[in-house]
Amino acid sequence: MIDTDDGHLADLIAEYEENGWCSSPFRFTAPAVNLLRMSLDDVCRRGGPEVVHERGSTAVRAVHGCHEFDEVYASLVRHPYLLALAEALTGTPVYVYQFKVNLKQAREGQAWPWHQDFAFWNAEDGLPRPAAVTLAVPLDDVHESNGPLVLVPGSHRLGYLGPGKVTPGDKSDWRRNFAADPEHTMDPGRAHELVGSLGSTRATGPAGAIQAFHPNIVHSSSDNASPDRRALLMVSYNSVDNAPPNPTRPEFLVGRKTDQLKPRWDDRFQLEA
Ligand SMILES: O=C(O)CCC(=O)C(=O)O
């Protein structure tokens, strides 16, 4: 078990507040990552509306809401360390608002344009505030060439950056928002200006790493032209007092169980430094 009273969470909170993202000094062990990968294979084989394909291809782009039907993922979202980290970064009790794995298949995985997650969540679901955090666990090693997330550190402090004004209820077909040309994206020129002034960071790292992203951080990722898949598991935890009042997107995109999630230890999910 990881000691969460050793001060490292305070360091992560400071880094997250400054940059809008942080990377934990701990990661899941290789057997834990293998288990998560096996579940990903099962979910992709199972199919269903939760599975989204790349445009014009049979390659799976993303799977959603799997923590509701896959016992491995159900256990992962309750991991005591993930919950402690999400609660430390939001400062409140949390529940699972959204769960997904973006697969970025080798040579086929398509880009994600510049955006802020809160722009989607506010428009599509009426999420009141950016009082949430996304914890990401790469299921493959992420390197410069397989489409890592590119982040603009500090951009989360600028609030919503447009274009236009996002209005809660400004909904679109949810499928569109999981293809490579979603609604609610940022003007690329504005994003490049921000990169010029604030810089950018690539979230590379080994499979099993644990990274946290603020809902307002500006980010994108490129096509994956490399021979290596880049599957990224993401759990978006939301504060229990920030649940959208009347969500209409399917439950596999917007969690309806908004009570505080209770931690549950599972021996299969060991961490290492
Ligand atoms: O998987 C990626 O590369 C980008 C994911 C992303 O930005 C998102 O799902 O909001």
XYZ file of N, CA, C and O in Angstrom, residues 58-128:
284
model
N -12.500 0.013 -39.312
C -13.007 -0.890 -38.268
C -12.142 -0.792 -37.013
O -12.396 -1.469 -36.017
N -11.099 0.058 -37.055
C -10.213 0.195 -35.889
C -10.978 0.879 -34.742
O -11.639 1.893 -34.953
N -10.878 0.288 -33.556
C -11.564 0.889 -32.399
C -10.812 2.149 -31.972
O -9.595 2.121 -31.777
N -11.561 3.258 -31.875
C -10.965 4.532 -31.426
C -11.046 4.645 -29.905
O -10.094 5.048 -29.255
N -12.209 4.279 -29.348
C -12.387 4.454 -27.901
C -13.488 3.529 -27.390
O -14.386 3.141 -28.141
N -13.384 3.182 -26.109
C -14.461 2.446 -25.428
C -14.833 3.243 -24.182
O -13.973 3.884 -23.580
N -16.107 3.197 -23.826
C -16.609 4.081 -22.764
C -17.376 3.320 -21.684
O -18.018 2.312 -21.979
N -17.337 3.867 -20.488
C -18.220 3.395 -19.420
C -18.001 1.952 -19.013
O -18.886 1.342 -18.391
N -16.828 1.397 -19.296
C -16.613 -0.048 -19.080
C -16.572 -0.416 -17.596
O -16.705 -1.594 -17.248
N -16.355 0.570 -16.726
C -16.323 0.279 -15.283
C -17.695 -0.174 -14.797
O -17.823 -0.682 -13.698
N -18.729 -0.016 -15.640
C -20.073 -0.438 -15.244
C -20.344 -1.902 -15.567
O -21.300 -2.473 -15.085
N -19.529 -2.500 -16.459
C -19.819 -3.905 -16.804
C -18.588 -4.808 -16.764
O -18.703 -6.013 -16.903
N -17.402 -4.246 -16.586
C -16.186 -5.071 -16.550
C -15.640 -5.021 -15.125
O -15.340 -3.937 -14.606
N -15.516 -6.206 -14.490
C -15.170 -6.185 -13.048
C -13.754 -5.668 -12.785
O -13.485 -5.085 -11.741
N -12.850 -5.830 -13.753
C -11.483 -5.328 -13.568
C -11.500 -3.799 -13.523
O -10.915 -3.166 -12.630
N -12.212 -3.191 -14.465
C -12.286 -1.724 -14.490
C -13.114 -1.190 -13.309
O -12.831 -0.117 -12.782
N -14.132 -1.967 -12.912
C -14.943 -1.557 -11.747
C -14.047 -1.476 -10.513
O -14.186 -0.580 -9.674
N -13.107 -2.406 -10.424
C -12.211 -2.423 -9.283
C -11.184 -1.291 -9.394
O -10.885 -0.601 -8.410
N -10.678 -1.080 -10.605
C -9.668 -0.023 -10.784
C -10.191 1.350 -10.332
O -9.481 2.083 -9.642
N -11.425 1.706 -10.724
C -11.909 3.061 -10.404
C -12.064 3.268 -8.901
O -12.126 4.410 -8.442
N -12.117 2.141 -8.151
C -12.243 2.232 -6.679
C -10.884 2.111 -5.984
O -10.824 2.000 -4.758
N -9.815 2.091 -6.749
C -8.487 1.905 -6.166
C -8.231 2.998 -5.117
O -8.397 4.193 -5.405
N -7.830 2.615 -3.911
C -7.666 3.614 -2.843
C -6.712 4.742 -3.221
O -6.944 5.900 -2.849
N -5.646 4.417 -3.975
C -4.707 5.497 -4.318
C -5.319 6.446 -5.348
O -5.186 7.666 -5.241
N -6.012 5.905 -6.349
C -6.635 6.788 -7.361
C -7.667 7.698 -6.689
O -7.736 8.903 -6.976
N -8.462 7.109 -5.788
C -9.483 7.935 -5.125
C -8.839 8.986 -4.220
O -9.282 10.145 -4.199
N -7.776 8.599 -3.512
C -7.098 9.577 -2.636
C -6.532 10.722 -3.473
O -6.628 11.907 -3.099
N -5.961 10.388 -4.627
C -5.375 11.412 -5.498
C -6.474 12.327 -6.058
O -6.357 13.561 -6.035
N -7.570 11.732 -6.543
C -8.667 12.543 -7.108
C -9.271 13.457 -6.031
O -9.573 14.628 -6.288
N -9.408 12.922 -4.818
C -9.990 13.741 -3.745
C -9.020 14.837 -3.313
O -9.432 15.957 -3.007
N -7.730 14.520 -3.340
C -6.740 15.555 -2.973
C -6.745 16.679 -4.013
O -6.674 17.860 -3.676
N -6.840 16.328 -5.284
C -6.727 17.340 -6.347
C -8.013 18.166 -6.496
O -7.957 19.333 -6.878
N -9.160 17.565 -6.212
C -10.412 18.342 -6.293
C -10.765 18.960 -4.933
O -11.565 19.893 -4.876
N -10.205 18.404 -3.863
C -10.512 18.909 -2.519
C -11.882 18.486 -2.037
O -12.410 19.055 -1.060
N -12.484 17.486 -2.670
C -13.835 17.044 -2.286
C -13.983 15.541 -2.502
O -13.192 14.939 -3.222
N -15.047 14.946 -1.922
C -15.374 13.564 -2.295
C -15.771 13.509 -3.775
O -16.290 14.505 -4.311
N -15.530 12.370 -4.412
C -15.762 12.279 -5.860
C -16.531 11.012 -6.240
O -16.609 10.061 -5.462
N -17.060 11.037 -7.463
C -17.655 9.840 -8.092
C -17.141 9.789 -9.531
O -16.524 10.757 -10.008
N -17.422 8.689 -10.235
C -16.947 8.570 -11.625
C -17.956 9.236 -12.561
O -19.078 8.768 -12.732
N -17.521 10.321 -13.163
C -18.336 11.043 -14.145
C -18.194 10.376 -15.521
O -19.161 10.206 -16.247
N -16.964 9.988 -15.852
C -16.722 9.411 -17.162
C -15.532 8.445 -17.108
O -14.565 8.716 -16.415
N -15.654 7.357 -17.844
C -14.556 6.386 -17.943
C -14.374 6.056 -19.423
O -15.342 5.785 -20.131
N -13.142 6.092 -19.896
C -12.921 5.680 -21.289
C -11.485 5.217 -21.489
O -10.600 5.535 -20.687
N -11.302 4.476 -22.570
C -9.946 4.172 -23.028
C -9.883 4.615 -24.490
O -10.680 4.156 -25.318
N -8.977 5.536 -24.782
C -8.711 5.931 -26.168
C -7.569 5.055 -26.665
O -6.500 5.034 -26.049
N -7.799 4.353 -27.784
C -6.820 3.309 -28.150
C -5.655 3.794 -29.004
O -4.592 3.186 -28.987
N -5.862 4.836 -29.836
C -4.776 5.309 -30.721
C -4.003 4.137 -31.323
O -2.801 3.926 -31.059
N -4.735 3.385 -32.139
C -4.138 2.166 -32.712
C -2.913 2.501 -33.555
O -2.871 3.553 -34.191
N -1.972 1.565 -33.600
C -0.763 1.731 -34.415
C -1.155 2.066 -35.857
O -1.981 1.377 -36.452
N -0.596 3.117 -36.389
C -0.763 3.595 -37.780
C -2.182 4.044 -38.135
O -2.401 4.596 -39.196
N -3.163 3.788 -37.272
C -4.551 4.125 -37.628
C -5.182 5.134 -36.681
O -6.199 5.755 -37.009
N -4.630 5.267 -35.483
C -5.251 6.139 -34.476
C -5.216 7.591 -34.939
O -4.164 8.090 -35.333
N -6.392 8.230 -34.921
C -6.466 9.605 -35.426
C -6.360 10.626 -34.292
O -6.534 10.319 -33.119
N -6.108 11.875 -34.733
C -5.802 12.972 -33.806
C -6.995 13.384 -32.933
O -8.139 13.014 -33.218
N -6.685 14.145 -31.893
C -7.670 14.879 -31.092
C -7.280 16.352 -31.194
O -6.179 16.717 -30.759
N -8.147 17.190 -31.790
C -7.770 18.601 -31.952
C -7.675 19.343 -30.621
O -8.162 18.857 -29.586
N -7.094 20.534 -30.631
C -6.949 21.346 -29.420
C -8.314 21.590 -28.776
O -9.259 22.002 -29.458
N -8.402 21.342 -27.493
C -9.665 21.579 -26.778
C -9.438 21.621 -25.278
O -8.342 21.316 -24.791
N -10.528 21.993 -24.589
C -10.593 21.911 -23.121
C -11.756 20.973 -22.802
O -12.869 21.169 -23.319
N -11.547 19.980 -21.957
C -12.615 19.008 -21.683
C -13.857 19.679 -21.111
O -14.983 19.281 -21.424
N -13.652 20.698 -20.278
C -14.813 21.321 -19.627
C -15.753 21.958 -20.650
O -16.970 22.026 -20.423
N -15.220 22.400 -21.799
C -16.085 22.976 -22.838
C -17.120 21.942 -23.283
O -18.302 22.258 -23.455
N -16.682 20.685 -23.447
C -17.618 19.616 -23.839
C -18.587 19.315 -22.695
O -19.785 19.190 -22.899
N -18.023 19.146 -21.506
C -18.840 18.676 -20.383
C -19.899 19.701 -19.995
O -21.011 19.350 -19.631
N -19.533 20.993 -20.097
C -20.478 22.042 -19.762
C -21.578 22.112 -20.824
O -22.770 22.189 -20.507
N -21.169 22.067 -22.102
C -22.163 22.191 -23.182
C -23.043 20.948 -23.274
O -24.265 21.050 -23.370
N -22.424 19.779 -23.245
C -23.176 18.557 -23.526
C -23.980 18.054 -22.338
O -25.045 17.482 -22.504
N -23.433 18.235 -21.138
C -24.067 17.640 -19.958
C -24.536 18.675 -18.949
O -25.198 18.325 -17.974
N -24.139 19.935 -19.128
C -24.467 20.951 -18.129
C -23.645 20.795 -16.858
O -24.088 21.174 -15.770
N -22.424 20.241 -16.971
C -21.563 20.141 -15.785
C -21.349 21.563 -15.263
O -20.852 22.432 -15.988
N -21.747 21.839 -14.019
C -21.745 23.238 -13.571
C -20.362 23.896 -13.521
O -20.207 25.026 -13.971
